Amino acid sequence: MNCKNCNNTLKASQKFCDECGAKIIQNRLKPQVLAQQVNEQFISIDNKFLRTFIDLFKQPETVIVGYINGTRKKYIDVLQYFAIALTLAGIQVFLLTTFFRDALDFTPEFAKAIENMPEKNINSMAGFNPDFFTKHQGLIYILGVPVSSLATWLVYFIIGDKRFNFTEHLVINLYYSAQIIIITAVFSILFLVIGMNYLIVSTILGLPTFIYLAYVLKKVFKEDFWNTVAKFLIVMVFYMVIYFILIIIAAIVLFFNGYFKI
């Protein structure tokens, strides 16, 4: 018998391949087999998803640094975890655009402010469509990871902390972003069910996401509170500068392609 993943020769009694680590599947694919796999991954009390989710709060350095150092079995793989987060974000967007469209409406105060603006300014905002950010939320999340990774890598590289390369900073930010996306999606759905405005929900969930990033950096780099705060603030500055540069580049490209005029 050979492993179906790497073709390594196996013994009949083996449950896992000693070459690639894959689980040996001998049963045909049936509904009960799929149910068992779902239970192992997501429902059972000892499942990887729940363990990864909890430990990214309790001890994020164990999950993240462990993955970087080669521990890949105890927790969900970083890309798989990010994919799960994007799936939940997709469900959130579907529910928001299908059943809770009223939650996207601007508040009366915002609408009144628009009415009192000069006609020129109103026209300049005519193309603004909040649905764009909602429908392309997944893409925005994906593009945000390399930006935040570049910001953290540059800051720690400049100050002389080179223990993690850029790819490893990608892992840090992928786990961080996935955790934030999951929390945001779940709480957004809960808040929408009770009738809260989406803009208010986004504001409520905004601040904790930045606090959590500082917490992750503190745990991963094992530094004291004030060193972490100082570097976190510099990371935020780099983050905004990188985004500003990207926005300028995008505006120039759109301008020369005739998408808008000054």
CSV table of C-alpha atoms in Angstrom, one decimal:
chain,number,residue,atom,x,y,z
A,1,MET,CA,0.0,0.0,0.0
A,2,ASN,CA,1.3,3.4,-0.9
A,3,CYS,CA,0.5,6.9,0.4
A,4,LYS,CA,-1.9,8.7,-1.9
A,5,ASN,CA,-0.2,12.0,-1.3
A,6,CYS,CA,3.5,11.2,-1.7
A,7,ASN,CA,3.5,7.6,-2.9
A,8,ASN,CA,5.6,6.5,0.0
A,9,THR,CA,5.3,2.7,0.8
A,10,LEU,CA,3.2,2.1,3.9
A,11,LYS,CA,2.5,-0.7,6.3
A,12,ALA,CA,-1.1,-2.0,6.6
A,13,SER,CA,-1.2,-1.0,10.3
A,14,GLN,CA,-0.1,2.6,9.7
A,15,LYS,CA,-2.6,5.4,10.4
A,16,PHE,CA,-0.3,8.3,9.2
A,17,CYS,CA,2.4,8.5,6.5
A,18,ASP,CA,5.9,8.6,8.0
A,19,GLU,CA,7.1,10.6,5.0
A,20,CYS,CA,4.6,13.4,4.6
A,21,GLY,CA,2.5,13.0,7.8
A,22,ALA,CA,-0.8,12.7,5.9
A,23,LYS,CA,-3.6,10.7,7.5
A,24,ILE,CA,-4.2,7.3,5.8
A,25,ILE,CA,-7.8,7.2,4.4
A,26,GLN,CA,-8.9,3.7,3.7
A,27,ASN,CA,-12.7,4.2,3.7
A,28,ARG,CA,-14.6,5.4,0.7
A,29,LEU,CA,-16.0,8.9,0.8
A,30,LYS,CA,-19.4,8.7,2.4
A,31,PRO,CA,-21.6,11.2,4.3
A,32,GLN,CA,-20.6,9.8,7.7
A,33,VAL,CA,-16.9,10.1,6.7
A,34,LEU,CA,-17.4,13.8,5.8
A,35,ALA,CA,-19.3,14.3,9.1
A,36,GLN,CA,-16.5,12.7,11.1
A,37,GLN,CA,-13.9,15.0,9.4
A,38,VAL,CA,-16.0,18.1,10.1
A,39,ASN,CA,-16.5,17.0,13.7
A,40,GLU,CA,-12.7,16.5,14.1
A,41,GLN,CA,-11.8,19.8,12.6
A,42,PHE,CA,-14.5,22.2,13.8
A,43,ILE,CA,-17.0,20.7,16.3
A,44,SER,CA,-15.3,18.4,18.8
A,45,ILE,CA,-14.0,19.9,22.0
A,46,ASP,CA,-10.4,19.0,21.0
A,47,ASN,CA,-10.7,20.4,17.4
A,48,LYS,CA,-7.9,22.4,15.8
A,49,PHE,CA,-10.0,25.4,15.0
A,50,LEU,CA,-11.2,25.9,18.5
A,51,ARG,CA,-7.7,25.3,19.9
A,52,THR,CA,-6.2,27.8,17.4
A,53,PHE,CA,-8.9,30.4,18.1
A,54,ILE,CA,-8.5,30.2,21.9
A,55,ASP,CA,-4.7,30.1,21.9
A,56,LEU,CA,-4.4,33.1,19.6
A,57,PHE,CA,-5.9,35.0,22.5
A,58,LYS,CA,-4.3,33.2,25.4
A,59,GLN,CA,-0.8,32.6,24.0
A,60,PRO,CA,-0.5,33.9,20.4
A,61,GLU,CA,3.3,33.4,20.5
A,62,THR,CA,2.8,29.6,20.9
A,63,VAL,CA,0.6,29.5,17.7
A,64,ILE,CA,2.6,31.9,15.6
A,65,VAL,CA,6.2,31.3,16.6
A,66,GLY,CA,5.5,27.6,16.8
A,67,TYR,CA,4.3,27.6,13.2
A,68,ILE,CA,7.3,29.6,12.1
A,69,ASN,CA,9.6,27.2,13.9
A,70,GLY,CA,8.0,24.2,12.3
A,71,THR,CA,5.2,23.1,14.6
A,72,ARG,CA,2.4,22.5,12.1
A,73,LYS,CA,0.2,19.8,13.5
A,74,LYS,CA,-1.2,21.2,16.8
A,75,TYR,CA,-2.9,24.2,15.2
A,76,ILE,CA,-4.6,25.0,11.9
A,77,ASP,CA,-2.2,26.0,9.1
A,78,VAL,CA,-2.0,29.8,8.7
A,79,LEU,CA,-3.3,29.9,5.2
A,80,GLN,CA,-6.2,27.5,6.0
A,81,TYR,CA,-7.1,29.6,9.1
A,82,PHE,CA,-7.1,32.8,6.9
A,83,ALA,CA,-9.3,31.0,4.3
A,84,ILE,CA,-11.8,30.1,7.1
A,85,ALA,CA,-11.8,33.7,8.2
A,86,LEU,CA,-12.5,34.9,4.6
A,87,THR,CA,-15.3,32.4,4.3
A,88,LEU,CA,-16.9,33.9,7.5
A,89,ALA,CA,-16.4,37.4,6.1
A,90,GLY,CA,-18.2,36.2,2.9
A,91,ILE,CA,-21.1,35.0,4.9
A,92,GLN,CA,-21.2,38.3,6.7
A,93,VAL,CA,-21.3,40.2,3.4
A,94,PHE,CA,-24.0,37.9,2.0
A,95,LEU,CA,-26.2,38.4,5.1
A,96,LEU,CA,-25.5,42.2,5.1
A,97,THR,CA,-26.3,42.7,1.5
A,98,THR,CA,-29.3,40.3,1.4
A,99,PHE,CA,-31.1,40.6,4.7
A,100,PHE,CA,-29.7,43.7,6.4
A,101,ARG,CA,-29.3,46.3,3.7
A,102,ASP,CA,-30.9,48.9,6.0
A,103,ALA,CA,-27.9,48.7,8.2
A,104,LEU,CA,-25.8,50.2,5.5
A,105,ASP,CA,-27.9,53.4,5.4
A,106,PHE,CA,-26.2,56.5,6.6
A,107,THR,CA,-27.4,58.0,9.9
A,108,PRO,CA,-29.8,60.9,9.7
A,109,GLU,CA,-27.1,63.2,11.0
A,110,PHE,CA,-24.8,62.2,8.2
A,111,ALA,CA,-27.5,62.7,5.6
A,112,LYS,CA,-28.3,66.1,7.0
A,113,ALA,CA,-24.7,67.1,6.8
A,114,ILE,CA,-24.6,66.1,3.2
A,115,GLU,CA,-27.7,68.3,2.5
A,116,ASN,CA,-26.0,71.3,4.0
A,117,MET,CA,-22.8,70.9,2.0
A,118,PRO,CA,-22.1,73.1,-1.1
A,119,GLU,CA,-23.3,71.7,-4.4
A,120,LYS,CA,-19.7,71.2,-5.6
A,121,ASN,CA,-18.8,69.0,-2.6
A,122,ILE,CA,-22.0,67.0,-2.9
A,123,ASN,CA,-21.2,66.3,-6.6
A,124,SER,CA,-17.7,65.2,-5.6
A,125,MET,CA,-19.2,62.6,-3.3
A,126,ALA,CA,-21.8,61.4,-5.8
A,127,GLY,CA,-19.7,58.5,-6.8
A,128,PHE,CA,-19.2,57.2,-3.2
A,129,ASN,CA,-20.8,53.9,-2.8
A,130,PRO,CA,-20.6,52.1,0.6
A,131,ASP,CA,-21.5,48.9,-1.2
A,132,PHE,CA,-18.2,48.9,-2.9
A,133,PHE,CA,-16.3,48.4,0.4
A,134,THR,CA,-18.8,45.8,1.5
A,135,LYS,CA,-18.8,43.7,-1.6
A,136,HIS,CA,-15.0,43.8,-2.0
A,137,GLN,CA,-14.3,43.3,1.7
A,138,GLY,CA,-12.5,40.0,1.2
A,139,LEU,CA,-10.2,41.6,-1.4
A,140,ILE,CA,-9.5,44.5,1.0
A,141,TYR,CA,-8.6,42.0,3.8
A,142,ILE,CA,-6.2,40.1,1.5
A,143,LEU,CA,-4.5,43.3,0.3
A,144,GLY,CA,-4.2,44.5,3.8
A,145,VAL,CA,-2.0,41.6,4.9
A,146,PRO,CA,1.1,42.4,2.9
A,147,VAL,CA,0.8,46.1,3.8
A,148,SER,CA,0.7,45.4,7.6
A,149,SER,CA,3.4,42.8,7.2
A,150,LEU,CA,5.6,45.3,5.4
A,151,ALA,CA,5.0,47.8,8.2
A,152,THR,CA,5.9,45.5,11.0
A,153,TRP,CA,8.9,44.1,9.2
A,154,LEU,CA,10.3,47.5,8.3
A,155,VAL,CA,9.9,48.8,11.9
A,156,TYR,CA,11.6,45.9,13.5
A,157,PHE,CA,14.2,45.6,10.8
A,158,ILE,CA,15.1,49.3,11.2
A,159,ILE,CA,15.4,49.1,15.0
A,160,GLY,CA,17.7,46.1,14.6
A,161,ASP,CA,15.3,43.2,15.5
A,162,LYS,CA,15.9,40.9,12.6
A,163,ARG,CA,14.8,37.6,14.2
A,164,PHE,CA,11.9,37.3,11.7
A,165,ASN,CA,12.2,37.8,7.9
A,166,PHE,CA,9.5,39.3,5.8
A,167,THR,CA,7.8,36.0,5.0
A,168,GLU,CA,7.7,35.2,8.8
A,169,HIS,CA,6.1,38.7,9.4
A,170,LEU,CA,3.5,37.6,6.8
A,171,VAL,CA,2.7,34.6,9.0
A,172,ILE,CA,2.4,36.9,12.0
A,173,ASN,CA,0.0,39.2,10.2
A,174,LEU,CA,-2.0,36.4,8.5
A,175,TYR,CA,-2.8,34.8,11.9
A,176,TYR,CA,-3.5,38.3,13.4
A,177,SER,CA,-5.7,39.3,10.5
A,178,ALA,CA,-7.6,36.0,10.4
A,179,GLN,CA,-8.4,36.3,14.1
A,180,ILE,CA,-9.7,39.8,13.7
A,181,ILE,CA,-11.7,38.9,10.6
A,182,ILE,CA,-13.4,36.0,12.5
A,183,ILE,CA,-14.2,38.2,15.5
A,184,THR,CA,-15.4,41.0,13.3
A,185,ALA,CA,-17.6,38.8,11.2
A,186,VAL,CA,-19.2,37.0,14.1
A,187,PHE,CA,-19.9,40.1,16.1
A,188,SER,CA,-21.1,42.0,13.1
A,189,ILE,CA,-23.7,39.4,12.4
A,190,LEU,CA,-24.8,39.4,16.0
A,191,PHE,CA,-25.1,43.2,16.1
A,192,LEU,CA,-26.9,43.3,12.8
A,193,VAL,CA,-29.5,40.7,14.1
A,194,ILE,CA,-30.3,43.1,17.0
A,195,GLY,CA,-30.7,46.0,14.6
A,196,MET,CA,-27.5,48.1,15.0
A,197,ASN,CA,-26.3,50.3,12.2
A,198,TYR,CA,-23.3,48.8,10.3
A,199,LEU,CA,-21.2,51.9,10.6
A,200,ILE,CA,-21.7,52.0,14.3
A,201,VAL,CA,-20.8,48.3,14.5
A,202,SER,CA,-17.6,48.9,12.5
A,203,THR,CA,-16.6,51.7,14.8
A,204,ILE,CA,-17.2,49.6,17.9
A,205,LEU,CA,-15.1,46.8,16.5
A,206,GLY,CA,-12.3,49.1,15.2
A,207,LEU,CA,-10.4,50.0,18.4
A,208,PRO,CA,-10.1,46.4,19.8
A,209,THR,CA,-8.5,45.3,16.5
A,210,PHE,CA,-5.5,47.7,17.0
A,211,ILE,CA,-5.2,46.8,20.7
A,212,TYR,CA,-5.1,43.1,19.7
A,213,LEU,CA,-2.2,43.8,17.3
A,214,ALA,CA,-0.2,45.5,20.0
A,215,TYR,CA,-0.9,42.5,22.2
A,216,VAL,CA,0.2,40.0,19.5
A,217,LEU,CA,3.5,42.0,18.9
A,218,LYS,CA,4.2,42.1,22.7
A,219,LYS,CA,3.7,38.3,23.0
A,220,VAL,CA,5.6,37.3,19.8
A,221,PHE,CA,8.6,39.6,20.4
A,222,LYS,CA,8.5,39.1,24.2
A,223,GLU,CA,9.0,42.8,25.1
A,224,ASP,CA,7.8,45.0,28.0
A,225,PHE,CA,4.7,47.2,27.8
A,226,TRP,CA,6.3,50.5,26.9
A,227,ASN,CA,8.7,49.1,24.3
A,228,THR,CA,5.7,47.4,22.7
A,229,VAL,CA,3.6,50.6,22.7
A,230,ALA,CA,6.5,52.7,21.1
A,231,LYS,CA,7.0,50.2,18.3
A,232,PHE,CA,3.3,49.7,17.8
A,233,LEU,CA,2.8,53.4,17.3
A,234,ILE,CA,5.7,53.5,14.8
A,235,VAL,CA,4.1,50.5,13.0
A,236,MET,CA,0.9,52.5,12.7
A,237,VAL,CA,2.7,55.4,11.2
A,238,PHE,CA,4.4,53.2,8.7
A,239,TYR,CA,1.1,51.5,8.0
A,240,MET,CA,-0.6,54.8,7.2
A,241,VAL,CA,2.3,56.0,5.1
A,242,ILE,CA,2.4,52.8,3.0
A,243,TYR,CA,-1.4,53.0,2.5
A,244,PHE,CA,-1.1,56.7,1.6
A,245,ILE,CA,1.6,56.0,-1.0
A,246,LEU,CA,-0.5,53.2,-2.5
A,247,ILE,CA,-3.6,55.5,-2.7
A,248,ILE,CA,-1.5,58.1,-4.5
A,249,ILE,CA,-0.2,55.6,-7.0
A,250,ALA,CA,-3.7,54.2,-7.6
A,251,ALA,CA,-5.1,57.7,-8.0
A,252,ILE,CA,-2.4,58.5,-10.6
A,253,VAL,CA,-3.1,55.3,-12.5
A,254,LEU,CA,-6.8,56.0,-12.5
A,255,PHE,CA,-6.3,59.6,-13.6
A,256,PHE,CA,-4.1,58.7,-16.5
A,257,ASN,CA,-6.6,56.0,-17.6
A,258,GLY,CA,-9.4,58.6,-17.6
A,259,TYR,CA,-11.4,57.2,-14.7
A,260,PHE,CA,-11.7,60.7,-13.1
A,261,LYS,CA,-10.8,64.3,-13.7
A,262,ILE,CA,-9.6,67.0,-11.4
